Each structure stands twice: as C-alpha cells, then as structure tokens.
Short mmCIF file of N, CA and C and ligand atoms in Angstrom, two decimals:
data_model
loop_
_atom_site.label_atom_id
_atom_site.label_comp_id
_atom_site.label_asym_id
_atom_site.label_seq_id
_atom_site.Cartn_x
_atom_site.Cartn_y
_atom_site.Cartn_z
N MET A 16 93.55 40.62 181.68
CA MET A 16 94.81 41.38 181.67
C MET A 16 95.83 40.75 182.63
N LYS A 17 95.35 40.50 183.88
CA LYS A 17 96.25 39.91 184.87
C LYS A 17 96.66 38.49 184.44
N ASP A 18 95.67 37.73 183.93
CA ASP A 18 95.96 36.35 183.49
C ASP A 18 96.99 36.35 182.36
N MET A 19 96.85 37.33 181.47
CA MET A 19 97.79 37.42 180.35
C MET A 19 99.21 37.69 180.87
N LEU A 20 99.30 38.58 181.84
CA LEU A 20 100.62 38.90 182.41
C LEU A 20 101.22 37.69 183.12
N ILE A 21 100.37 36.94 183.84
CA ILE A 21 100.87 35.75 184.54
C ILE A 21 101.40 34.73 183.52
N HIS A 22 100.64 34.55 182.41
CA HIS A 22 101.10 33.60 181.38
C HIS A 22 102.40 34.06 180.73
N ALA A 23 102.50 35.37 180.47
CA ALA A 23 103.73 35.90 179.86
C ALA A 23 104.91 35.70 180.82
N HIS A 24 104.67 36.00 182.11
CA HIS A 24 105.71 35.87 183.14
C HIS A 24 106.13 34.41 183.29
N SER A 25 105.14 33.52 183.25
CA SER A 25 105.41 32.09 183.41
C SER A 25 106.19 31.55 182.22
N GLY A 26 105.76 31.94 181.00
CA GLY A 26 106.42 31.44 179.79
C GLY A 26 107.82 32.01 179.62
N LEU A 27 108.00 33.28 179.97
CA LEU A 27 109.30 33.92 179.80
C LEU A 27 110.38 33.26 180.66
N ARG A 28 109.95 32.56 181.71
CA ARG A 28 110.95 31.87 182.55
C ARG A 28 111.82 30.95 181.70
N TRP A 29 111.18 30.26 180.69
CA TRP A 29 111.91 29.28 179.89
C TRP A 29 112.96 29.96 179.02
N LEU A 30 112.62 31.14 178.50
CA LEU A 30 113.59 31.88 177.68
C LEU A 30 114.77 32.33 178.56
N VAL A 31 114.44 32.85 179.77
CA VAL A 31 115.49 33.31 180.69
C VAL A 31 116.41 32.13 181.04
N LEU A 32 115.81 30.97 181.35
CA LEU A 32 116.61 29.80 181.73
C LEU A 32 117.48 29.33 180.56
N LEU A 33 116.87 29.29 179.36
CA LEU A 33 117.61 28.84 178.17
C LEU A 33 118.80 29.77 177.89
N LEU A 34 118.55 31.08 177.95
CA LEU A 34 119.62 32.04 177.67
C LEU A 34 120.73 31.96 178.73
N LEU A 35 120.32 31.74 179.99
CA LEU A 35 121.33 31.61 181.05
C LEU A 35 122.18 30.36 180.80
N ILE A 36 121.54 29.25 180.44
CA ILE A 36 122.29 28.01 180.19
C ILE A 36 123.25 28.21 179.01
N LEU A 37 122.76 28.83 177.93
CA LEU A 37 123.61 29.04 176.75
C LEU A 37 124.79 29.95 177.09
N THR A 38 124.53 31.02 177.86
CA THR A 38 125.63 31.93 178.23
C THR A 38 126.66 31.19 179.09
N LEU A 39 126.16 30.36 180.03
CA LEU A 39 127.08 29.65 180.92
C LEU A 39 127.92 28.63 180.13
N VAL A 40 127.28 27.90 179.21
CA VAL A 40 128.02 26.91 178.41
C VAL A 40 129.07 27.63 177.56
N GLN A 41 128.66 28.75 176.96
CA GLN A 41 129.60 29.50 176.13
C GLN A 41 130.79 30.04 176.96
N SER A 42 130.47 30.54 178.16
CA SER A 42 131.54 31.08 179.01
C SER A 42 132.49 29.97 179.46
N LEU A 43 131.92 28.79 179.69
CA LEU A 43 132.75 27.65 180.10
C LEU A 43 133.71 27.26 178.97
N ARG A 44 133.19 27.28 177.75
CA ARG A 44 134.03 26.91 176.59
C ARG A 44 135.08 27.98 176.30
N ASN A 45 134.75 29.24 176.60
CA ASN A 45 135.68 30.34 176.28
C ASN A 45 136.48 30.78 177.49
N ARG A 46 136.48 29.98 178.55
CA ARG A 46 137.07 30.50 179.80
C ARG A 46 138.57 30.80 179.67
N SER A 47 139.26 30.14 178.73
CA SER A 47 140.68 30.45 178.59
C SER A 47 140.90 31.67 177.69
N THR A 48 140.05 31.82 176.66
CA THR A 48 140.21 32.99 175.78
C THR A 48 139.54 34.22 176.39
N GLY A 49 138.46 33.98 177.15
CA GLY A 49 137.82 35.09 177.85
C GLY A 49 136.82 35.87 177.03
N SER A 50 136.67 35.54 175.75
CA SER A 50 135.79 36.36 174.90
C SER A 50 134.33 35.90 175.00
N ASN A 51 133.42 36.83 174.65
CA ASN A 51 131.99 36.51 174.65
C ASN A 51 131.27 37.32 173.59
N GLY A 52 130.22 36.77 173.05
CA GLY A 52 129.46 37.48 172.02
C GLY A 52 128.28 38.24 172.61
N LYS A 53 127.15 38.15 171.93
CA LYS A 53 125.97 38.93 172.32
C LYS A 53 125.08 38.20 173.33
N LEU A 54 125.33 36.89 173.55
CA LEU A 54 124.45 36.11 174.43
C LEU A 54 124.26 36.72 175.83
N PRO A 55 125.33 37.17 176.49
CA PRO A 55 125.15 37.76 177.83
C PRO A 55 124.21 38.96 177.81
N LEU A 56 124.24 39.73 176.71
CA LEU A 56 123.36 40.90 176.59
C LEU A 56 121.90 40.44 176.44
N TYR A 57 121.66 39.42 175.60
CA TYR A 57 120.29 38.93 175.43
C TYR A 57 119.75 38.38 176.75
N THR A 58 120.62 37.74 177.52
CA THR A 58 120.19 37.21 178.83
C THR A 58 119.83 38.35 179.77
N LEU A 59 120.63 39.41 179.73
CA LEU A 59 120.37 40.59 180.57
C LEU A 59 119.02 41.20 180.19
N ILE A 60 118.76 41.35 178.90
CA ILE A 60 117.51 41.97 178.46
C ILE A 60 116.31 41.11 178.87
N ALA A 61 116.40 39.79 178.63
CA ALA A 61 115.28 38.90 178.97
C ALA A 61 115.01 38.93 180.47
N SER A 62 116.07 38.96 181.28
CA SER A 62 115.86 38.95 182.74
C SER A 62 115.27 40.29 183.21
N HIS A 63 115.64 41.38 182.56
CA HIS A 63 115.05 42.68 182.94
C HIS A 63 113.58 42.76 182.55
N LEU A 64 113.26 42.17 181.42
CA LEU A 64 111.86 42.13 180.98
C LEU A 64 111.05 41.30 181.99
N GLN A 65 111.64 40.20 182.42
CA GLN A 65 110.97 39.33 183.40
C GLN A 65 110.77 40.08 184.73
N ALA A 66 111.76 40.86 185.12
CA ALA A 66 111.65 41.65 186.36
C ALA A 66 110.52 42.67 186.24
N LEU A 67 110.41 43.28 185.06
CA LEU A 67 109.36 44.28 184.82
C LEU A 67 107.97 43.64 184.94
N LEU A 68 107.81 42.47 184.31
CA LEU A 68 106.53 41.75 184.40
C LEU A 68 106.26 41.36 185.86
N GLY A 69 107.31 40.87 186.54
CA GLY A 69 107.17 40.45 187.93
C GLY A 69 106.76 41.61 188.84
N LEU A 70 107.41 42.76 188.64
CA LEU A 70 107.09 43.93 189.47
C LEU A 70 105.65 44.39 189.23
N THR A 71 105.19 44.29 187.98
CA THR A 71 103.80 44.66 187.68
C THR A 71 102.86 43.70 188.41
N LEU A 72 103.20 42.40 188.32
CA LEU A 72 102.34 41.39 188.98
C LEU A 72 102.32 41.59 190.50
N TYR A 73 103.43 42.12 191.02
CA TYR A 73 103.52 42.31 192.46
C TYR A 73 102.38 43.21 192.96
N PHE A 74 101.95 44.15 192.10
CA PHE A 74 100.86 45.05 192.49
C PHE A 74 99.48 44.48 192.17
N LEU A 75 99.44 43.44 191.33
CA LEU A 75 98.15 42.92 190.90
C LEU A 75 97.79 41.58 191.56
N SER A 76 98.81 40.83 191.97
CA SER A 76 98.58 39.46 192.42
C SER A 76 97.82 39.39 193.75
N SER A 77 96.92 38.41 193.83
CA SER A 77 96.20 38.21 195.09
C SER A 77 97.07 37.46 196.10
N TYR A 78 98.23 36.94 195.60
CA TYR A 78 99.16 36.24 196.51
C TYR A 78 100.11 37.20 197.21
N VAL A 79 100.07 38.47 196.82
CA VAL A 79 100.94 39.46 197.48
C VAL A 79 100.07 40.25 198.46
N GLN A 80 100.32 40.04 199.74
CA GLN A 80 99.51 40.69 200.77
C GLN A 80 100.39 41.16 201.91
N PHE A 81 99.97 42.22 202.54
CA PHE A 81 100.76 42.75 203.65
C PHE A 81 99.94 42.80 204.92
N HIS A 82 100.06 41.76 205.73
CA HIS A 82 99.43 41.75 207.06
C HIS A 82 100.18 40.73 207.92
N GLY A 83 99.95 40.76 209.19
CA GLY A 83 100.70 39.94 210.14
C GLY A 83 100.68 38.45 209.82
N ALA A 84 99.54 37.94 209.41
CA ALA A 84 99.41 36.49 209.20
C ALA A 84 100.08 36.04 207.90
N MET A 85 100.49 36.99 207.07
CA MET A 85 101.09 36.64 205.77
C MET A 85 102.31 35.73 205.93
N MET A 86 103.17 36.03 206.92
CA MET A 86 104.39 35.25 207.08
C MET A 86 104.13 33.81 207.51
N LYS A 87 102.94 33.56 208.05
CA LYS A 87 102.61 32.20 208.50
C LYS A 87 101.99 31.37 207.37
N ASP A 88 101.63 32.04 206.29
CA ASP A 88 101.02 31.35 205.16
C ASP A 88 102.09 31.09 204.09
N LYS A 89 102.36 29.80 203.82
CA LYS A 89 103.44 29.41 202.91
C LYS A 89 103.31 30.08 201.52
N LEU A 90 102.08 30.07 200.99
CA LEU A 90 101.85 30.60 199.64
C LEU A 90 102.06 32.12 199.59
N LEU A 91 101.45 32.83 200.55
CA LEU A 91 101.57 34.30 200.56
C LEU A 91 103.00 34.73 200.84
N ARG A 92 103.66 34.03 201.78
CA ARG A 92 105.05 34.39 202.12
C ARG A 92 105.95 34.18 200.90
N PHE A 93 105.70 33.08 200.17
CA PHE A 93 106.54 32.78 199.01
C PHE A 93 106.51 33.92 197.99
N TYR A 94 105.30 34.34 197.57
CA TYR A 94 105.23 35.37 196.52
C TYR A 94 105.52 36.77 197.05
N THR A 95 105.08 37.06 198.29
CA THR A 95 105.26 38.42 198.81
C THR A 95 106.73 38.68 199.16
N VAL A 96 107.42 37.66 199.71
CA VAL A 96 108.78 37.88 200.21
C VAL A 96 109.83 37.07 199.44
N GLU A 97 109.69 35.75 199.43
CA GLU A 97 110.80 34.89 198.97
C GLU A 97 111.04 35.00 197.46
N HIS A 98 110.00 34.74 196.68
CA HIS A 98 110.15 34.75 195.21
C HIS A 98 110.66 36.11 194.72
N SER A 99 109.98 37.17 195.14
CA SER A 99 110.32 38.49 194.61
C SER A 99 111.73 38.91 195.04
N SER A 100 112.11 38.69 196.30
CA SER A 100 113.43 39.17 196.73
C SER A 100 114.55 38.34 196.11
N MET A 101 114.38 37.00 196.06
CA MET A 101 115.45 36.17 195.47
C MET A 101 115.62 36.48 193.97
N MET A 102 114.50 36.69 193.28
CA MET A 102 114.58 36.99 191.85
C MET A 102 115.23 38.35 191.61
N LEU A 103 114.89 39.32 192.46
CA LEU A 103 115.49 40.65 192.28
C LEU A 103 117.01 40.57 192.52
N ILE A 104 117.41 39.81 193.55
CA ILE A 104 118.85 39.65 193.82
C ILE A 104 119.53 39.00 192.60
N ALA A 105 118.88 37.95 192.06
CA ALA A 105 119.46 37.25 190.90
C ALA A 105 119.63 38.22 189.72
N ILE A 106 118.62 39.06 189.50
CA ILE A 106 118.69 39.97 188.34
C ILE A 106 119.73 41.08 188.59
N VAL A 107 119.87 41.50 189.83
CA VAL A 107 120.94 42.47 190.16
C VAL A 107 122.31 41.83 189.87
N LEU A 108 122.46 40.54 190.24
CA LEU A 108 123.74 39.84 189.98
C LEU A 108 124.03 39.76 188.48
N ILE A 109 122.98 39.48 187.69
CA ILE A 109 123.17 39.43 186.23
C ILE A 109 123.62 40.80 185.72
N THR A 110 122.99 41.84 186.26
CA THR A 110 123.32 43.20 185.81
C THR A 110 124.76 43.57 186.17
N ILE A 111 125.14 43.28 187.43
CA ILE A 111 126.53 43.58 187.86
C ILE A 111 127.50 42.74 187.05
N GLY A 112 127.18 41.45 186.89
CA GLY A 112 128.05 40.53 186.14
C GLY A 112 128.26 41.02 184.72
N TYR A 113 127.18 41.46 184.10
CA TYR A 113 127.30 41.93 182.72
C TYR A 113 128.22 43.14 182.64
N SER A 114 127.99 44.12 183.53
CA SER A 114 128.80 45.34 183.42
C SER A 114 130.25 45.08 183.83
N LYS A 115 130.47 44.21 184.82
CA LYS A 115 131.86 43.87 185.19
C LYS A 115 132.55 43.12 184.05
N SER A 116 131.80 42.26 183.37
CA SER A 116 132.42 41.45 182.30
C SER A 116 132.90 42.34 181.15
N LYS A 117 132.25 43.50 180.99
CA LYS A 117 132.66 44.42 179.93
C LYS A 117 134.05 45.00 180.21
N LYS A 118 134.35 45.16 181.54
CA LYS A 118 135.63 45.80 181.89
C LYS A 118 136.70 44.77 182.25
N SER A 119 136.26 43.52 182.42
CA SER A 119 137.18 42.52 182.93
C SER A 119 138.11 41.97 181.84
N GLU A 120 139.31 41.51 182.27
CA GLU A 120 140.26 40.93 181.32
C GLU A 120 139.74 39.60 180.81
N ASN A 121 139.15 38.82 181.74
CA ASN A 121 138.56 37.54 181.34
C ASN A 121 137.05 37.60 181.58
N SER A 122 136.32 38.10 180.58
CA SER A 122 134.89 38.31 180.77
C SER A 122 134.15 36.99 180.97
N ALA A 123 134.64 35.92 180.35
CA ALA A 123 133.96 34.63 180.47
C ALA A 123 133.95 34.17 181.93
N LYS A 124 135.06 34.38 182.62
CA LYS A 124 135.17 33.95 184.02
C LYS A 124 134.21 34.77 184.89
N THR A 125 134.17 36.07 184.66
CA THR A 125 133.27 36.95 185.42
C THR A 125 131.82 36.52 185.20
N LEU A 126 131.47 36.24 183.95
CA LEU A 126 130.09 35.83 183.66
C LEU A 126 129.77 34.49 184.32
N LEU A 127 130.74 33.58 184.31
CA LEU A 127 130.50 32.26 184.93
C LEU A 127 130.12 32.42 186.39
N ILE A 128 130.81 33.31 187.10
CA ILE A 128 130.56 33.49 188.53
C ILE A 128 129.19 34.16 188.75
N TYR A 129 128.98 35.33 188.16
CA TYR A 129 127.75 36.10 188.42
C TYR A 129 126.50 35.43 187.82
N TYR A 130 126.58 35.04 186.56
CA TYR A 130 125.42 34.41 185.93
C TYR A 130 125.18 33.03 186.55
N GLY A 131 126.26 32.36 186.98
CA GLY A 131 126.13 31.03 187.59
C GLY A 131 125.35 31.10 188.90
N ILE A 132 125.71 32.06 189.76
CA ILE A 132 125.00 32.20 191.04
C ILE A 132 123.55 32.61 190.78
N ALA A 133 123.35 33.54 189.83
CA ALA A 133 121.99 33.99 189.50
C ALA A 133 121.15 32.81 189.00
N PHE A 134 121.74 31.95 188.19
CA PHE A 134 121.03 30.78 187.65
C PHE A 134 120.54 29.88 188.80
N LEU A 135 121.42 29.63 189.76
CA LEU A 135 121.05 28.78 190.89
C LEU A 135 119.93 29.41 191.71
N LEU A 136 120.05 30.72 191.96
CA LEU A 136 119.01 31.44 192.73
C LEU A 136 117.66 31.35 192.02
N ILE A 137 117.68 31.54 190.69
CA ILE A 137 116.43 31.52 189.92
C ILE A 137 115.80 30.12 189.97
N LEU A 138 116.65 29.08 189.82
CA LEU A 138 116.12 27.71 189.89
C LEU A 138 115.44 27.47 191.24
N LEU A 139 116.05 27.99 192.31
CA LEU A 139 115.51 27.80 193.67
C LEU A 139 114.22 28.58 193.88
N ALA A 140 114.10 29.76 193.23
CA ALA A 140 112.97 30.65 193.52
C ALA A 140 111.79 30.48 192.55
N ILE A 141 111.92 29.59 191.56
CA ILE A 141 110.79 29.37 190.64
C ILE A 141 109.74 28.51 191.36
N PRO A 142 108.46 28.92 191.26
CA PRO A 142 107.40 28.10 191.89
C PRO A 142 107.06 26.88 191.02
N TRP A 143 107.98 25.92 190.95
CA TRP A 143 107.77 24.71 190.13
C TRP A 143 106.47 24.04 190.57
N PRO A 144 105.70 23.46 189.65
CA PRO A 144 104.39 22.89 189.99
C PRO A 144 104.44 21.88 191.16
N PHE A 145 105.54 21.11 191.26
CA PHE A 145 105.64 20.12 192.34
C PHE A 145 105.86 20.74 193.72
N ARG A 146 106.02 22.06 193.80
CA ARG A 146 106.22 22.71 195.10
C ARG A 146 104.90 23.13 195.74
N GLY A 147 103.80 22.90 195.05
CA GLY A 147 102.48 23.22 195.61
C GLY A 147 102.27 24.70 195.84
N LEU A 148 102.70 25.53 194.87
CA LEU A 148 102.56 26.98 195.03
C LEU A 148 101.60 27.57 193.99
N HIS A 149 100.65 26.74 193.58
CA HIS A 149 99.59 27.18 192.65
C HIS A 149 100.13 27.73 191.34
N ALA A 150 101.21 27.16 190.82
CA ALA A 150 101.75 27.65 189.55
C ALA A 150 101.93 26.49 188.58
N GLY A 151 101.89 26.80 187.27
CA GLY A 151 102.00 25.74 186.26
C GLY A 151 103.37 25.70 185.61
N TRP A 152 103.45 24.87 184.52
CA TRP A 152 104.72 24.74 183.81
C TRP A 152 104.91 25.85 182.77
N PHE A 153 103.75 26.43 182.32
CA PHE A 153 103.86 27.47 181.27
C PHE A 153 103.07 28.71 181.62
C1 HEM B 229 114.05 35.57 186.45
C2 HEM B 229 113.11 36.07 187.24
C3 HEM B 229 111.76 35.45 187.48
C4 HEM B 229 111.25 34.23 187.09
C5 HEM B 229 111.95 33.12 186.31
C6 HEM B 229 109.89 34.16 187.62
C7 HEM B 229 109.03 33.09 187.45
C8 HEM B 229 107.72 33.02 187.92
C9 HEM B 229 106.81 31.94 187.69
C10 HEM B 229 107.16 30.66 186.91
C11 HEM B 229 105.64 32.25 188.29
C12 HEM B 229 104.36 31.38 188.33
C13 HEM B 229 103.41 31.76 187.22
C14 HEM B 229 102.26 30.80 187.16
O1 HEM B 229 101.25 31.02 187.88
O2 HEM B 229 102.34 29.82 186.41
C15 HEM B 229 105.79 33.53 188.92
C16 HEM B 229 104.81 34.20 189.64
C17 HEM B 229 104.96 35.44 190.21
N1 HEM B 229 106.09 36.23 190.16
FE1 HEM B 229 107.83 35.80 189.22
N2 HEM B 229 109.62 35.33 188.30
C18 HEM B 229 110.73 36.14 188.24
C19 HEM B 229 110.87 37.39 188.80
C20 HEM B 229 109.92 38.03 189.56
C21 HEM B 229 110.10 39.31 190.22
C22 HEM B 229 111.39 40.14 190.17
C23 HEM B 229 108.92 39.59 190.87
C24 HEM B 229 108.52 40.76 191.72
C25 HEM B 229 109.31 41.63 192.27
C26 HEM B 229 108.00 38.50 190.61
C27 HEM B 229 106.71 38.43 191.09
C28 HEM B 229 105.83 37.38 190.88
C29 HEM B 229 104.48 37.32 191.41
C30 HEM B 229 103.79 38.38 192.26
C31 HEM B 229 103.91 36.10 190.98
C32 HEM B 229 102.52 35.57 191.31
C33 HEM B 229 101.53 35.94 190.24
C34 HEM B 229 100.15 35.33 190.52
O3 HEM B 229 99.95 34.13 190.23
O4 HEM B 229 99.29 36.05 191.06
N3 HEM B 229 108.64 37.58 189.82
N4 HEM B 229 107.06 34.00 188.67
#
C-alpha cells in the first residue's frame, strides 16, 4: 500500500511538471492578450492531488520522524521539514495564482508570476536521484 502510494506520488511529479511547463508557455504566448484556457485548472487539480498523496505519505513514511536528532540527519530533515513545507508553499501559490487570475485583467501575467515561482520551488524541492535522498526517477 505504502509502496504504491510512493510510486503514484513519484510518477505524478512528471504530470505536475509537464502541466506547469505547458501553462507557463501558454501564459508567455498570451501575455499581451491575457487570456487562458483550461490548462491552469488542470495544473491546479494535479498539484492538489499530489499534495493529498504527499500528506498521506507524511503519516506513513519512515523518513518522517519527530525527535531532536532529526534536524541533524540530512535525509530525515529533507522529508520531514524541507520537502513538505516547500511543496505546500508551492501548491498554495498555485492556488492563489489560479484564483487571482480569474479576477485579474491580465490573467496570463498573474499566472506567469505565481505558477512561475511555484515551478521553481517544486524543481528545488524534488528529491532528484542525484541528490542522494533515496528516491528514484519514477
Ligand atoms: C508538487 C508537489 C510534490 C512533488 C512534485 C513531490 C515529489 C516527490 C518525489 C519525487 C518523491 C520521491 C518518491 C520516490 O521515492 O521516488 C517524494 C517523496 C515524498 N513526499 Fe513529495 N512531492 C510533492 C509534495 C509533497 C507534499 C505536499 C508532501 C507532504 C506534506 C510530500 C511528502 C512526501 C514524503 C513524506 C515523501 C517520502 C516518501 C517515502 O519515500 O517514504 N510531498 N515526493
């Protein structure tokens, strides 16, 4: 069960990244007209689904621990504090960006700012295999 959730969480990263890239490219192309289609909504849904899987894993993962020595251990600190908080901030930014873009005169510009910062945060907080954080590509 836990392994299945980890694989789903790991694989869904690619969909979230792809949707973010597509939304950003579209917003860049439409920045003068300001219009946007359904892509920002699909990105919002995928990122919320990822947050739900992540929050579930937070209670199941052996890398999430609460004790004094946790902060001194790179792996435990990463999943218990860094990964989860940066990802939650990124998803909050996507949510605010989406709702602001609905009311904004130039929604493409609003999306570029909020989704752009979220994209950078997510790239930084992913446990890429070369970072030695016991995670794979899929
Ligand atoms: C866009 C948001 C997110 C992305 C792209 C993402 C991506 C990933 C990836 C790639 C892994 C490694 C999986 C592997 O072992 O191959 C991982 C692990 C993990 N993530 Fe996330 N994550 C996101 C959000 C979150 C959130 C919001 C939380 C919790 C609040 C969370 C909690 C965890 C935990 C606890 C693990 C470790 C699971 C384990 O191996 O025991 N993630 N995440």
